[in-house]
Every structure is written in C-alpha cells, then in structure tokens.
Amino acid sequence: MSEAQNHSPIQKLNAEEALRLLFPDMSLLGRIEQLRIASRSKVKGTLAGKRRSVSLGGSQEFADYRPYAPGDDIRRIDWSVYGRTRRAYVRQYWDEQELIVHMYVDISRSMSFGEQETNKLQYALRLAASVGYAALCGDDRVAMKLFTDRIVQELPPVHGRASSPKWFQFIADATRSIDYEQSSESDLSTLDLSAVFRAPGVLPRRSGVSWLLTDAMFEEGIEAAIVSLQAAKQQVVLCHLLSPSELDPELSGELKLIDSELKTGKDIAVGHRLLSDYRKAVSEYIERLKQLCAERGVIYVFVNTGISLNDTIHHILLPEQALAGKS
C-alpha cells in the first residue's frame, strides 16, 4: 500500500504526457532502443523469449548433435549426417529465455536531496525508466519496486515494447507523487537496508538481473541486501547516486545540519579543514562500496547526478560496459 493514501490522489498522466515528463530530450529514446540489457552469463529460466539460455530446447538456433535415442522426434534427425555416417544424429537447438530485470529504487528522504535536474530521486527514476525501456525493447520483462524502509509501490513484470506506455506511466506518476511520499509520516526506525529484502514477496522468484538504485545512505545492511538478492539467483547491479552538492559541498560558517532521515540536527562550524575531511570520507566510502561489489561479484555503477542523463545512459548501457559484466 502506498504511503500517499491519506492525500488527495494526483490525476494520472496519459502515455504522451508521461513520456514528455521523463524524457524532455526525446532523441534519447531512439538511442536507448538500439541498446539491450546484457546478462553476464546465459540465462536459465522457464519462459520462452529471445535470449539464449543454458538449456537446450525448441528455438531455431542450432547448438549441437547427439545420437538418436528411442522416443526422439524423428523430424530432428539430420539425414545428411546419416547419409555420411550411416548413424542417426538428432539436431539440438538452444532454448531461448526472457531476461527478467527487477528495478529497486530507493525513495527514502535522503534521496530527495538535490535541486531540479540533480535531484537524486528524480534522476534515479528517469534512469530506471531508461534501463527498463532498453529491456522492453529487447523483448525482456521488467518490474519495479519503490522502497523506503519497506516496499511502498510496485509494478509487476511487464513484457515487450508494447508495455512501455504502462512502464513510463507508472514511473511518471511516481515522480509526481514523490513529494507526498516524502512528506508523509513513515516508520524510519531502521536504517538497515537488508530489512527491506527480508520482507515476504520482495525477492524475485526467478533468476534474472536486479538493479538497486540508491544513495547507499544506510547505517548497515548493504552487503546483506546484496547477499539476499544473489541467493535469489540475481545478477546484481548497484547503482550508487550522489548529487554534486554531496560530492563537493559549498558550505561555510556556523550551520545546523539536519539528518534527512531521522530529522535530528547538529550545530557545526564549517571550514576548509572540515570540508576536506568530508570529501575524503565520501571518497573512501565510494571505494569501500566498490571493493564490496568486487568481492561479491556485483556490478558497481557510480552516478554523479550533475552529469547529464544522456551521458550516464551512454556510459552504463553500452554492451562493453558494466552490463556486459565488465568493471
């Protein structure tokens, strides 16, 4: 159930309005259509699709021969091979399976940081819209869950390019209702990311790729969340978003800093030394996340929301980049 239940509903956008909201530069859509979500290995699944799996099945892409055995379909006997060897061999074909892409987007209060185009949450939703559209154009399935300390909104898996209006409308409505999510009272007694993934029904039921889009501002549970997703047979992509003002803040003087999650405050004097220590701490935290991902076989993608979405998409959706399984 959405946390926005106590507020007046926002009128839903039609497909064209949703598209304009998410993609002011419509030329980006054309470039995304040429890309495809790549999996690190062949996919083993249960749904017929357009992606080669590790199983042998009924597609038209030849895999290998094996000796004929009683009960085999005689239509699969290669008679040209029989004519040369006088032995019956059956053609085998690669099974083709859909890739299921799950998008988990952090919409907690800390994600609301940033102004306009650099806002982490709005950026994350537009990035998720782009990645999901690439999956749909590749005839794969894509689903989305929005979470704070629990799942607050979700879209079940949709399939194929024909589902893109539904995909865009769900995300566009989320971008417009997010202020309601942020302003409502929420139980933020936990800052443990893994608690979200321990709830029933949160983890995928089939193998696939899971994207986790977050600013990673949790006291604990990031590694445990990753382990939970991997136990559910997911190839995990950790997309770590920070805004320019978080990476290089321009602050000075006597200030009171407010924790966006806990709403607690602290009076500090901001000077050159403190800012230098802060930048060092941020850099070290990014490196720790990179190391954690490397050790766990997770794809780590860092996103500075000050960089245009076009450039970010170009970097992370190229086949030879992160989604192809390379660091």
mmCIF file of C-alpha atoms in Angstrom:
data_model
loop_
_atom_site.group_PDB
_atom_site.id
_atom_site.type_symbol
_atom_site.label_atom_id
_atom_site.label_comp_id
_atom_site.label_asym_id
_atom_site.label_seq_id
_atom_site.Cartn_x
_atom_site.Cartn_y
_atom_site.Cartn_z
ATOM 1 C CA MET A 1 0.000 0.000 0.000
ATOM 2 C CA SER A 2 1.291 3.408 -0.868
ATOM 3 C CA GLU A 3 2.164 5.832 1.884
ATOM 4 C CA ALA A 4 0.226 8.501 -0.040
ATOM 5 C CA GLN A 5 -3.135 7.042 0.972
ATOM 6 C CA ASN A 6 -4.051 9.964 3.220
ATOM 7 C CA HIS A 7 -3.552 12.558 0.498
ATOM 8 C CA SER A 8 -5.687 13.535 -2.461
ATOM 9 C CA PRO A 9 -4.794 11.414 -5.485
ATOM 10 C CA ILE A 10 -2.876 13.032 -8.315
ATOM 11 C CA GLN A 11 -4.520 12.834 -11.710
ATOM 12 C CA LYS A 12 -2.705 10.207 -13.748
ATOM 13 C CA LEU A 13 -0.849 11.222 -16.873
ATOM 14 C CA ASN A 14 -1.622 9.787 -20.264
ATOM 15 C CA ALA A 15 1.122 7.981 -22.176
ATOM 16 C CA GLU A 16 2.269 11.049 -24.128
ATOM 17 C CA GLU A 17 2.402 13.259 -21.023
ATOM 18 C CA ALA A 18 4.354 10.607 -19.133
ATOM 19 C CA LEU A 19 6.875 10.373 -21.947
ATOM 20 C CA ARG A 20 7.416 14.150 -22.084
ATOM 21 C CA LEU A 21 7.907 14.309 -18.322
ATOM 22 C CA LEU A 22 10.530 11.555 -18.223
ATOM 23 C CA PHE A 23 12.318 12.405 -21.470
ATOM 24 C CA PRO A 24 12.454 16.134 -22.237
ATOM 25 C CA ASP A 25 15.058 15.173 -24.840
ATOM 26 C CA MET A 26 13.084 12.653 -26.891
ATOM 27 C CA SER A 27 16.114 11.799 -29.009
ATOM 28 C CA LEU A 28 17.398 9.772 -26.050
ATOM 29 C CA LEU A 29 14.631 7.236 -26.608
ATOM 30 C CA GLY A 30 15.911 6.462 -30.078
ATOM 31 C CA ARG A 31 19.375 5.722 -28.733
ATOM 32 C CA ILE A 32 18.023 3.547 -25.924
ATOM 33 C CA GLU A 33 16.051 1.469 -28.441
ATOM 34 C CA GLN A 34 19.340 0.373 -30.026
ATOM 35 C CA LEU A 35 20.699 -0.962 -26.722
ATOM 36 C CA ARG A 36 19.993 -4.121 -24.815
ATOM 37 C CA ILE A 37 20.349 -5.271 -21.233
ATOM 38 C CA ALA A 38 23.185 -7.795 -21.309
ATOM 39 C CA SER A 39 23.464 -10.572 -18.782
ATOM 40 C CA ARG A 40 26.832 -11.768 -17.559
ATOM 41 C CA SER A 41 26.032 -15.349 -18.475
ATOM 42 C CA LYS A 42 23.452 -17.270 -20.421
ATOM 43 C CA VAL A 43 20.075 -17.193 -18.737
ATOM 44 C CA LYS A 44 18.421 -20.291 -17.367
ATOM 45 C CA GLY A 45 14.718 -19.723 -16.931
ATOM 46 C CA THR A 46 11.261 -21.078 -17.616
ATOM 47 C CA LEU A 47 9.757 -18.547 -20.026
ATOM 48 C CA ALA A 48 10.057 -18.615 -23.791
ATOM 49 C CA GLY A 49 11.792 -15.500 -25.054
ATOM 50 C CA LYS A 50 14.522 -14.048 -27.230
ATOM 51 C CA ARG A 51 17.629 -14.737 -25.107
ATOM 52 C CA ARG A 52 19.738 -17.884 -25.322
ATOM 53 C CA SER A 53 19.732 -19.964 -22.141
ATOM 54 C CA VAL A 54 21.941 -22.747 -20.848
ATOM 55 C CA SER A 55 19.129 -25.177 -21.623
ATOM 56 C CA LEU A 56 18.504 -26.918 -24.938
ATOM 57 C CA GLY A 57 15.038 -26.513 -26.348
ATOM 58 C CA GLY A 58 12.932 -25.560 -29.318
ATOM 59 C CA SER A 59 14.358 -22.382 -30.820
ATOM 60 C CA GLN A 60 15.817 -22.239 -34.333
ATOM 61 C CA GLU A 61 19.429 -21.582 -33.272
ATOM 62 C CA PHE A 62 21.496 -24.743 -33.760
ATOM 63 C CA ALA A 63 23.548 -25.909 -30.752
ATOM 64 C CA ASP A 64 24.932 -29.438 -31.340
ATOM 65 C CA TYR A 65 24.266 -33.011 -32.394
ATOM 66 C CA ARG A 66 23.631 -36.034 -30.204
ATOM 67 C CA PRO A 67 22.967 -39.699 -31.082
ATOM 68 C CA TYR A 68 19.335 -40.598 -31.763
ATOM 69 C CA ALA A 69 17.553 -42.340 -28.877
ATOM 70 C CA PRO A 70 14.170 -44.125 -28.942
ATOM 71 C CA GLY A 71 11.403 -41.577 -28.348
ATOM 72 C CA ASP A 72 13.209 -38.660 -30.041
ATOM 73 C CA ASP A 73 11.329 -36.679 -32.662
ATOM 74 C CA ILE A 74 12.436 -38.194 -35.967
ATOM 75 C CA ARG A 75 11.920 -34.796 -37.604
ATOM 76 C CA ARG A 76 15.084 -33.681 -35.820
ATOM 77 C CA ILE A 77 17.248 -36.388 -37.369
ATOM 78 C CA ASP A 78 19.849 -34.859 -39.674
ATOM 79 C CA TRP A 79 19.592 -37.118 -42.701
ATOM 80 C CA SER A 80 22.625 -35.612 -44.392
ATOM 81 C CA VAL A 81 24.745 -36.741 -41.432
ATOM 82 C CA TYR A 82 23.054 -40.135 -41.559
ATOM 83 C CA GLY A 83 23.927 -40.415 -45.256
ATOM 84 C CA ARG A 84 27.615 -39.817 -44.492
ATOM 85 C CA THR A 85 27.953 -41.887 -41.318
ATOM 86 C CA ARG A 86 25.052 -44.339 -41.501
ATOM 87 C CA ARG A 87 24.286 -43.297 -37.920
ATOM 88 C CA ALA A 88 21.280 -41.292 -36.791
ATOM 89 C CA TYR A 89 22.021 -37.993 -35.047
ATOM 90 C CA VAL A 90 19.479 -35.534 -33.714
ATOM 91 C CA ARG A 91 19.865 -31.764 -34.047
ATOM 92 C CA GLN A 92 19.724 -29.823 -30.782
ATOM 93 C CA TYR A 93 18.773 -26.151 -30.519
ATOM 94 C CA TRP A 94 19.358 -23.515 -27.899
ATOM 95 C CA ASP A 95 16.391 -22.768 -25.722
ATOM 96 C CA GLU A 96 15.581 -19.058 -25.652
ATOM 97 C CA GLN A 97 14.518 -17.413 -22.453
ATOM 98 C CA GLU A 98 13.463 -13.963 -21.376
ATOM 99 C CA LEU A 99 15.626 -11.982 -19.023
ATOM 100 C CA ILE A 100 13.669 -10.599 -16.083
ATOM 101 C CA VAL A 101 15.004 -7.234 -14.918
ATOM 102 C CA HIS A 102 13.960 -6.016 -11.463
ATOM 103 C CA MET A 103 14.415 -2.346 -10.611
ATOM 104 C CA TYR A 104 14.579 -1.495 -6.885
ATOM 105 C CA VAL A 105 14.535 2.285 -6.393
ATOM 106 C CA ASP A 106 15.272 3.894 -3.028
ATOM 107 C CA ILE A 107 12.768 6.715 -2.409
ATOM 108 C CA SER A 108 13.727 7.419 1.205
ATOM 109 C CA ARG A 109 14.065 11.043 2.346
ATOM 110 C CA SER A 110 17.791 11.257 1.723
ATOM 111 C CA MET A 111 17.128 10.581 -1.975
ATOM 112 C CA SER A 112 15.159 13.844 -2.219
ATOM 113 C CA PHE A 113 18.436 15.785 -1.928
ATOM 114 C CA GLY A 114 19.484 17.884 -4.904
ATOM 115 C CA GLU A 115 17.955 20.657 -6.945
ATOM 116 C CA GLN A 116 15.865 20.142 -10.079
ATOM 117 C CA GLU A 117 17.872 18.086 -12.582
ATOM 118 C CA THR A 118 20.426 16.973 -9.971
ATOM 119 C CA ASN A 119 17.750 15.653 -7.580
ATOM 120 C CA LYS A 120 18.807 12.092 -6.811
ATOM 121 C CA LEU A 121 15.330 10.616 -6.719
ATOM 122 C CA GLN A 122 14.090 12.163 -9.933
ATOM 123 C CA TYR A 123 17.350 11.196 -11.615
ATOM 124 C CA ALA A 124 17.108 7.610 -10.334
ATOM 125 C CA LEU A 125 13.552 7.247 -11.617
ATOM 126 C CA ARG A 126 14.462 8.584 -15.054
ATOM 127 C CA LEU A 127 17.499 6.316 -15.163
ATOM 128 C CA ALA A 128 15.338 3.343 -14.163
ATOM 129 C CA ALA A 129 12.839 4.302 -16.871
ATOM 130 C CA SER A 130 15.663 4.242 -19.437
ATOM 131 C CA VAL A 131 17.132 0.914 -18.334
ATOM 132 C CA GLY A 132 13.680 -0.644 -18.209
ATOM 133 C CA TYR A 133 12.850 0.633 -21.683
ATOM 134 C CA ALA A 134 16.039 -0.929 -23.037
ATOM 135 C CA ALA A 135 14.917 -4.236 -21.503
ATOM 136 C CA LEU A 136 11.442 -3.946 -23.016
ATOM 137 C CA CYS A 137 12.894 -3.161 -26.442
ATOM 138 C CA GLY A 138 14.955 -6.356 -26.101
ATOM 139 C CA ASP A 139 11.696 -8.289 -25.550
ATOM 140 C CA ASP A 140 12.564 -8.927 -21.910
ATOM 141 C CA ARG A 141 10.445 -8.470 -18.794
ATOM 142 C CA VAL A 142 10.923 -5.633 -16.323
ATOM 143 C CA ALA A 143 9.429 -4.889 -12.902
ATOM 144 C CA MET A 144 9.868 -2.083 -10.387
ATOM 145 C CA LYS A 145 9.643 -1.723 -6.617
ATOM 146 C CA LEU A 146 9.946 1.623 -4.795
ATOM 147 C CA PHE A 147 11.080 1.423 -1.183
ATOM 148 C CA THR A 148 11.817 3.435 1.943
ATOM 149 C CA ASP A 149 12.147 1.126 4.935
ATOM 150 C CA ARG A 150 9.678 -1.150 3.102
ATOM 151 C CA ILE A 151 8.154 -1.513 -0.362
ATOM 152 C CA VAL A 152 5.651 1.317 -0.842
ATOM 153 C CA GLN A 153 4.801 0.994 -4.544
ATOM 154 C CA GLU A 154 5.414 -1.660 -7.128
ATOM 155 C CA LEU A 155 4.732 -2.533 -10.756
ATOM 156 C CA PRO A 156 4.588 -6.280 -11.535
ATOM 157 C CA PRO A 157 6.615 -7.527 -14.509
ATOM 158 C CA VAL A 158 5.613 -6.137 -17.895
ATOM 159 C CA HIS A 159 6.831 -7.544 -21.178
ATOM 160 C CA GLY A 160 7.947 -6.217 -24.531
ATOM 161 C CA ARG A 161 7.948 -2.853 -26.239
ATOM 162 C CA ALA A 162 4.125 -2.759 -26.272
ATOM 163 C CA SER A 163 4.221 -2.446 -22.463
ATOM 164 C CA SER A 164 6.399 0.691 -22.497
ATOM 165 C CA PRO A 165 3.432 3.122 -22.064
ATOM 166 C CA LYS A 166 2.433 1.299 -18.873
ATOM 167 C CA TRP A 167 6.072 1.341 -17.718
ATOM 168 C CA PHE A 168 6.502 5.061 -18.351
ATOM 169 C CA GLN A 169 3.152 5.973 -16.804
ATOM 170 C CA PHE A 170 3.952 4.145 -13.572
ATOM 171 C CA ILE A 171 7.292 5.940 -13.220
ATOM 172 C CA ALA A 172 5.948 9.332 -14.292
ATOM 173 C CA ASP A 173 3.169 9.090 -11.698
ATOM 174 C CA ALA A 174 5.804 8.192 -9.091
ATOM 175 C CA THR A 175 7.907 11.239 -9.959
ATOM 176 C CA ARG A 176 4.886 13.492 -9.439
ATOM 177 C CA SER A 177 3.652 11.843 -6.224
ATOM 178 C CA ILE A 178 7.053 11.567 -4.586
ATOM 179 C CA ASP A 179 6.586 14.757 -2.557
ATOM 180 C CA TYR A 180 3.643 13.114 -0.883
ATOM 181 C CA GLU A 181 5.762 10.080 -0.100
ATOM 182 C CA GLN A 182 8.464 12.256 1.384
ATOM 183 C CA SER A 183 6.149 14.445 3.448
ATOM 184 C CA SER A 184 4.103 11.631 4.936
ATOM 185 C CA GLU A 185 4.925 10.091 8.282
ATOM 186 C CA SER A 186 6.918 6.920 7.860
ATOM 187 C CA ASP A 187 8.408 4.412 10.242
ATOM 188 C CA LEU A 188 12.088 5.116 9.783
ATOM 189 C CA SER A 189 13.123 3.346 12.959
ATOM 190 C CA THR A 190 15.513 1.222 10.918
ATOM 191 C CA LEU A 191 18.376 2.295 8.695
ATOM 192 C CA ASP A 192 19.121 -1.317 7.778
ATOM 193 C CA LEU A 193 18.740 -1.832 4.019
ATOM 194 C CA SER A 194 18.570 -5.598 4.372
ATOM 195 C CA ALA A 195 15.304 -5.275 6.333
ATOM 196 C CA VAL A 196 13.571 -4.286 3.089
ATOM 197 C CA PHE A 197 14.671 -7.502 1.383
ATOM 198 C CA ARG A 198 13.713 -9.755 4.278
ATOM 199 C CA ALA A 199 10.028 -8.920 3.854
ATOM 200 C CA PRO A 200 7.848 -11.574 2.162
ATOM 201 C CA GLY A 201 7.458 -11.267 -1.587
ATOM 202 C CA VAL A 202 10.242 -8.724 -2.107
ATOM 203 C CA LEU A 203 12.843 -11.005 -3.676
ATOM 204 C CA PRO A 204 12.407 -12.240 -7.261
ATOM 205 C CA ARG A 205 11.157 -15.771 -7.738
ATOM 206 C CA ARG A 206 13.076 -16.408 -10.965
ATOM 207 C CA SER A 207 16.688 -15.814 -11.882
ATOM 208 C CA GLY A 208 17.464 -12.535 -13.595
ATOM 209 C CA VAL A 209 19.116 -9.142 -13.131
ATOM 210 C CA SER A 210 18.318 -6.834 -10.216
ATOM 211 C CA TRP A 211 19.210 -3.162 -10.231
ATOM 212 C CA LEU A 212 19.450 -1.429 -6.863
ATOM 213 C CA LEU A 213 19.352 2.368 -7.305
ATOM 214 C CA THR A 214 20.215 4.156 -4.073
ATOM 215 C CA ASP A 215 22.438 6.767 -2.459
ATOM 216 C CA ALA A 216 23.565 3.980 -0.097
ATOM 217 C CA MET A 217 22.988 6.149 2.972
ATOM 218 C CA PHE A 218 22.229 3.276 5.319
ATOM 219 C CA GLU A 219 23.947 2.553 8.596
ATOM 220 C CA GLU A 220 24.068 -1.146 7.759
ATOM 221 C CA GLY A 221 22.625 -3.896 5.621
ATOM 222 C CA ILE A 222 24.008 -3.119 2.159
ATOM 223 C CA GLU A 223 26.074 -6.294 1.952
ATOM 224 C CA ALA A 224 23.268 -8.380 3.475
ATOM 225 C CA ALA A 225 20.807 -6.978 0.906
ATOM 226 C CA ILE A 226 23.186 -7.919 -1.903
ATOM 227 C CA VAL A 227 23.593 -11.424 -0.491
ATOM 228 C CA SER A 228 19.809 -11.824 -0.332
ATOM 229 C CA LEU A 229 19.446 -10.852 -3.986
ATOM 230 C CA GLN A 230 22.246 -13.173 -5.036
ATOM 231 C CA ALA A 231 20.653 -16.018 -3.079
ATOM 232 C CA ALA A 232 17.577 -15.381 -5.242
ATOM 233 C CA LYS A 233 19.787 -16.052 -8.294
ATOM 234 C CA GLN A 234 20.126 -12.421 -9.295
ATOM 235 C CA GLN A 235 22.953 -10.706 -11.106
ATOM 236 C CA VAL A 236 23.110 -7.530 -9.031
ATOM 237 C CA VAL A 237 23.850 -4.020 -10.296
ATOM 238 C CA LEU A 238 24.397 -1.478 -7.520
ATOM 239 C CA CYS A 239 23.761 1.979 -8.940
ATOM 240 C CA HIS A 240 25.128 4.470 -6.404
ATOM 241 C CA LEU A 241 23.818 8.015 -6.884
ATOM 242 C CA LEU A 242 25.182 11.177 -5.279
ATOM 243 C CA SER A 243 24.487 14.803 -6.155
ATOM 244 C CA PRO A 244 27.219 17.388 -6.878
ATOM 245 C CA SER A 245 26.468 19.216 -3.632
ATOM 246 C CA GLU A 246 27.072 15.987 -1.718
ATOM 247 C CA LEU A 247 30.311 15.289 -3.504
ATOM 248 C CA ASP A 248 31.656 18.828 -3.223
ATOM 249 C CA PRO A 249 29.522 20.963 -0.878
ATOM 250 C CA GLU A 250 29.844 24.711 -0.870
ATOM 251 C CA LEU A 251 29.235 25.486 2.789
ATOM 252 C CA SER A 252 30.850 27.815 5.289
ATOM 253 C CA GLY A 253 30.230 29.381 8.671
ATOM 254 C CA GLU A 254 28.063 28.343 11.605
ATOM 255 C CA LEU A 255 25.394 25.923 10.395
ATOM 256 C CA LYS A 256 22.887 23.422 11.741
ATOM 257 C CA LEU A 257 22.830 20.228 9.705
ATOM 258 C CA ILE A 258 19.618 18.167 9.728
ATOM 259 C CA ASP A 259 19.571 14.404 9.203
ATOM 260 C CA SER A 260 17.031 13.957 6.389
ATOM 261 C CA GLU A 261 16.008 10.510 7.636
ATOM 262 C CA LEU A 262 15.948 10.890 11.425
ATOM 263 C CA LYS A 263 15.237 14.643 11.482
ATOM 264 C CA THR A 264 17.898 15.156 14.150
ATOM 265 C CA GLY A 265 20.181 18.197 13.984
ATOM 266 C CA LYS A 266 23.737 19.136 14.854
ATOM 267 C CA ASP A 267 25.386 22.566 15.088
ATOM 268 C CA ILE A 268 28.770 22.739 13.382
ATOM 269 C CA ALA A 269 31.316 25.280 12.198
ATOM 270 C CA VAL A 270 32.138 24.605 8.550
ATOM 271 C CA GLY A 271 35.629 25.461 7.440
ATOM 272 C CA HIS A 272 38.228 24.345 4.919
ATOM 273 C CA ARG A 273 39.547 21.536 7.161
ATOM 274 C CA LEU A 274 36.103 20.065 7.791
ATOM 275 C CA LEU A 275 35.196 20.145 4.102
ATOM 276 C CA SER A 276 38.469 18.465 3.213
ATOM 277 C CA ASP A 277 37.803 15.702 5.752
ATOM 278 C CA TYR A 278 34.271 15.326 4.409
ATOM 279 C CA ARG A 279 35.399 14.910 0.797
ATOM 280 C CA LYS A 280 37.949 12.336 1.910
ATOM 281 C CA ALA A 281 35.278 10.403 3.823
ATOM 282 C CA VAL A 282 32.957 10.372 0.796
ATOM 283 C CA SER A 283 35.754 9.153 -1.458
ATOM 284 C CA GLU A 284 36.668 6.409 0.999
ATOM 285 C CA TYR A 285 33.041 5.299 1.259
ATOM 286 C CA ILE A 286 32.744 5.043 -2.526
ATOM 287 C CA GLU A 287 35.911 2.946 -2.618
ATOM 288 C CA ARG A 288 34.559 0.647 0.127
ATOM 289 C CA LEU A 289 31.395 0.071 -1.875
ATOM 290 C CA LYS A 290 33.450 -0.645 -4.996
ATOM 291 C CA GLN A 291 35.546 -3.145 -3.064
ATOM 292 C CA LEU A 292 32.469 -4.808 -1.563
ATOM 293 C CA CYS A 293 30.929 -5.171 -5.007
ATOM 294 C CA ALA A 294 34.146 -6.550 -6.470
ATOM 295 C CA GLU A 295 34.367 -9.155 -3.710
ATOM 296 C CA ARG A 296 30.725 -10.164 -4.180
ATOM 297 C CA GLY A 297 30.751 -10.210 -7.970
ATOM 298 C CA VAL A 298 28.368 -7.269 -8.131
ATOM 299 C CA ILE A 299 28.443 -4.620 -10.853
ATOM 300 C CA TYR A 300 29.048 -1.209 -9.270
ATOM 301 C CA VAL A 301 27.942 1.885 -11.177
ATOM 302 C CA PHE A 302 28.611 5.305 -9.680
ATOM 303 C CA VAL A 303 26.354 8.125 -10.853
ATOM 304 C CA ASN A 304 27.025 11.814 -10.291
ATOM 305 C CA THR A 305 23.613 13.404 -10.840
ATOM 306 C CA GLY A 306 25.359 16.530 -12.081
ATOM 307 C CA ILE A 307 26.206 14.628 -15.258
ATOM 308 C CA SER A 308 23.509 14.621 -17.917
ATOM 309 C CA LEU A 309 21.277 11.572 -18.122
ATOM 310 C CA ASN A 310 22.277 11.210 -21.788
ATOM 311 C CA ASP A 311 25.937 10.807 -20.833
ATOM 312 C CA THR A 312 25.123 8.416 -17.982
ATOM 313 C CA ILE A 313 22.972 6.230 -20.241
ATOM 314 C CA HIS A 314 25.696 6.218 -22.880
ATOM 315 C CA HIS A 315 28.213 5.029 -20.308
ATOM 316 C CA ILE A 316 26.307 2.314 -18.471
ATOM 317 C CA LEU A 317 24.177 0.823 -21.258
ATOM 318 C CA LEU A 318 26.939 0.218 -23.772
ATOM 319 C CA PRO A 319 27.314 -3.568 -24.264
ATOM 320 C CA GLU A 320 31.026 -3.493 -23.466
ATOM 321 C CA GLN A 321 30.415 -1.578 -20.257
ATOM 322 C CA ALA A 322 29.028 -2.669 -16.896
ATOM 323 C CA LEU A 323 26.024 -4.621 -18.088
ATOM 324 C CA ALA A 324 28.157 -6.929 -20.140
ATOM 325 C CA GLY A 325 29.809 -7.987 -16.928
ATOM 326 C CA LYS A 326 32.949 -5.887 -17.116
ATOM 327 C CA SER A 327 34.099 -3.442 -14.500
#
